[in-house]
Amino acid sequence: MAEEKPAKVEEEGPSGAAPPQPEAVKDVEEEKTAIVPAPEEKPDDSKALVAVESEIFILYAALARVATEKRLSLIKAWEENEKVKAENKAIKKISSISSWEKSKKAEVEAELKKKEVSNL
């Protein structure tokens, strides 16, 4: 079997069409290389990338700071609201106790006057 393969290669080798094709390809390649201008030197993008990455990092840090401040301000507002609610509740209780005391005091004074008037 190994002998059959080289025989086939020899049969394909003498064909006359194979040599002209590489020359035509070489001519086309030479024309393409002549037409294509040399690539311009690109500036070093690594510095620009670092600058962009640092700007993005600064942007993300600022956004995180804003989100944190917003969350803290909402928490502070909620705490203030709860304090005001507690103060209002306390004031309402004190007010109701004060009015109850005044009404009891008025009742007692009315009873005293009644007793004084009945004694006289």
CSV table of C-alpha atoms in Angstrom, one decimal:
chain,number,residue,atom,x,y,z
A,1,MET,CA,0.0,0.0,0.0
A,2,ALA,CA,2.8,2.4,0.7
A,3,GLU,CA,4.1,1.8,-2.8
A,4,GLU,CA,0.8,2.9,-4.3
A,5,LYS,CA,0.7,6.3,-2.8
A,6,PRO,CA,4.1,7.4,-4.3
A,7,ALA,CA,3.0,6.3,-7.7
A,8,LYS,CA,-0.1,8.5,-7.5
A,9,VAL,CA,2.1,11.4,-6.5
A,10,GLU,CA,4.3,10.9,-9.4
A,11,GLU,CA,1.3,10.8,-11.8
A,12,GLU,CA,0.0,14.1,-10.5
A,13,GLY,CA,3.4,15.8,-10.6
A,14,PRO,CA,4.0,15.9,-14.3
A,15,SER,CA,0.8,17.7,-15.1
A,16,GLY,CA,1.4,20.9,-17.0
A,17,ALA,CA,-1.2,23.1,-15.4
A,18,ALA,CA,0.3,23.2,-11.9
A,19,PRO,CA,3.5,25.4,-12.4
A,20,PRO,CA,1.7,28.4,-14.1
A,21,GLN,CA,-0.8,28.8,-11.2
A,22,PRO,CA,1.8,29.7,-8.6
A,23,GLU,CA,3.3,32.3,-10.9
A,24,ALA,CA,-0.1,34.0,-11.4
A,25,VAL,CA,-0.7,33.9,-7.7
A,26,LYS,CA,2.7,35.5,-7.1
A,27,ASP,CA,1.9,38.3,-9.6
A,28,VAL,CA,-1.4,39.0,-7.9
A,29,GLU,CA,0.2,39.0,-4.5
A,30,GLU,CA,2.9,41.4,-5.7
A,31,GLU,CA,0.2,43.8,-7.1
A,32,LYS,CA,-1.7,43.7,-3.8
A,33,THR,CA,1.4,44.4,-1.8
A,34,ALA,CA,2.2,47.3,-4.1
A,35,ILE,CA,-1.3,48.7,-3.8
A,36,VAL,CA,-1.7,48.3,-0.1
A,37,PRO,CA,0.1,51.3,1.7
A,38,ALA,CA,2.3,50.6,4.6
A,39,PRO,CA,0.3,50.6,7.8
A,40,GLU,CA,0.8,53.9,9.7
A,41,GLU,CA,2.3,53.7,13.1
A,42,LYS,CA,-0.5,53.7,15.7
A,43,PRO,CA,0.0,55.6,18.9
A,44,ASP,CA,0.5,53.6,22.0
A,45,ASP,CA,-3.1,52.8,23.1
A,46,SER,CA,-2.0,51.4,26.4
A,47,LYS,CA,-1.7,54.9,28.0
A,48,ALA,CA,-5.1,55.8,26.6
A,49,LEU,CA,-6.6,52.6,27.9
A,50,VAL,CA,-5.1,53.3,31.4
A,51,ALA,CA,-6.5,56.8,31.3
A,52,VAL,CA,-10.0,55.6,30.2
A,53,GLU,CA,-9.9,52.9,32.9
A,54,SER,CA,-9.0,55.4,35.5
A,55,GLU,CA,-11.7,57.7,34.4
A,56,ILE,CA,-14.2,54.8,34.5
A,57,PHE,CA,-13.0,53.9,37.9
A,58,ILE,CA,-13.4,57.5,39.1
A,59,LEU,CA,-16.9,57.5,37.5
A,60,TYR,CA,-17.9,54.3,39.2
A,61,ALA,CA,-16.5,55.6,42.5
A,62,ALA,CA,-18.5,58.8,42.2
A,63,LEU,CA,-21.7,56.9,41.3
A,64,ALA,CA,-21.2,54.6,44.3
A,65,ARG,CA,-20.6,57.6,46.5
A,66,VAL,CA,-23.8,59.2,45.3
A,67,ALA,CA,-25.8,56.0,45.9
A,68,THR,CA,-24.3,55.7,49.4
A,69,GLU,CA,-25.2,59.4,50.2
A,70,LYS,CA,-28.7,58.9,48.8
A,71,ARG,CA,-29.2,55.8,50.9
A,72,LEU,CA,-27.9,57.5,54.0
A,73,SER,CA,-30.0,60.6,53.4
A,74,LEU,CA,-33.1,58.3,53.1
A,75,ILE,CA,-32.2,56.6,56.3
A,76,LYS,CA,-31.7,59.9,58.1
A,77,ALA,CA,-35.0,61.2,56.8
A,78,TRP,CA,-36.7,58.0,58.0
A,79,GLU,CA,-35.1,58.4,61.4
A,80,GLU,CA,-36.2,62.1,61.6
A,81,ASN,CA,-39.7,61.1,60.7
A,82,GLU,CA,-39.8,58.4,63.4
A,83,LYS,CA,-38.5,60.9,66.0
A,84,VAL,CA,-41.2,63.4,65.0
A,85,LYS,CA,-43.8,60.7,65.2
A,86,ALA,CA,-42.6,59.8,68.7
A,87,GLU,CA,-42.5,63.4,69.8
A,88,ASN,CA,-46.0,64.1,68.5
A,89,LYS,CA,-47.3,61.0,70.2
A,90,ALA,CA,-45.7,62.1,73.5
A,91,ILE,CA,-47.1,65.6,73.1
A,92,LYS,CA,-50.6,64.2,72.4
A,93,LYS,CA,-50.4,61.9,75.5
A,94,ILE,CA,-49.1,64.8,77.7
A,95,SER,CA,-51.9,67.0,76.3
A,96,SER,CA,-54.6,64.4,77.1
A,97,ILE,CA,-53.2,63.9,80.6
A,98,SER,CA,-53.0,67.6,81.2
A,99,SER,CA,-56.6,68.1,80.1
A,100,TRP,CA,-57.7,65.1,82.3
A,101,GLU,CA,-55.9,66.8,85.2
A,102,LYS,CA,-57.6,70.1,84.6
A,103,SER,CA,-61.0,68.5,84.3
A,104,LYS,CA,-60.5,66.5,87.6
A,105,LYS,CA,-59.3,69.7,89.3
A,106,ALA,CA,-62.4,71.5,88.0
A,107,GLU,CA,-64.6,68.7,89.3
A,108,VAL,CA,-62.9,68.8,92.8
A,109,GLU,CA,-63.2,72.6,93.0
A,110,ALA,CA,-66.8,72.4,92.0
A,111,GLU,CA,-67.5,69.9,94.7
A,112,LEU,CA,-65.7,72.0,97.2
A,113,LYS,CA,-67.7,75.1,96.3
A,114,LYS,CA,-70.9,73.0,96.5
A,115,LYS,CA,-70.0,71.8,100.0
A,116,GLU,CA,-69.0,75.4,101.0
A,117,VAL,CA,-72.3,76.8,99.7
A,118,SER,CA,-74.3,74.0,101.4
A,119,ASN,CA,-72.4,74.6,104.7
A,120,LEU,CA,-73.2,78.3,104.7
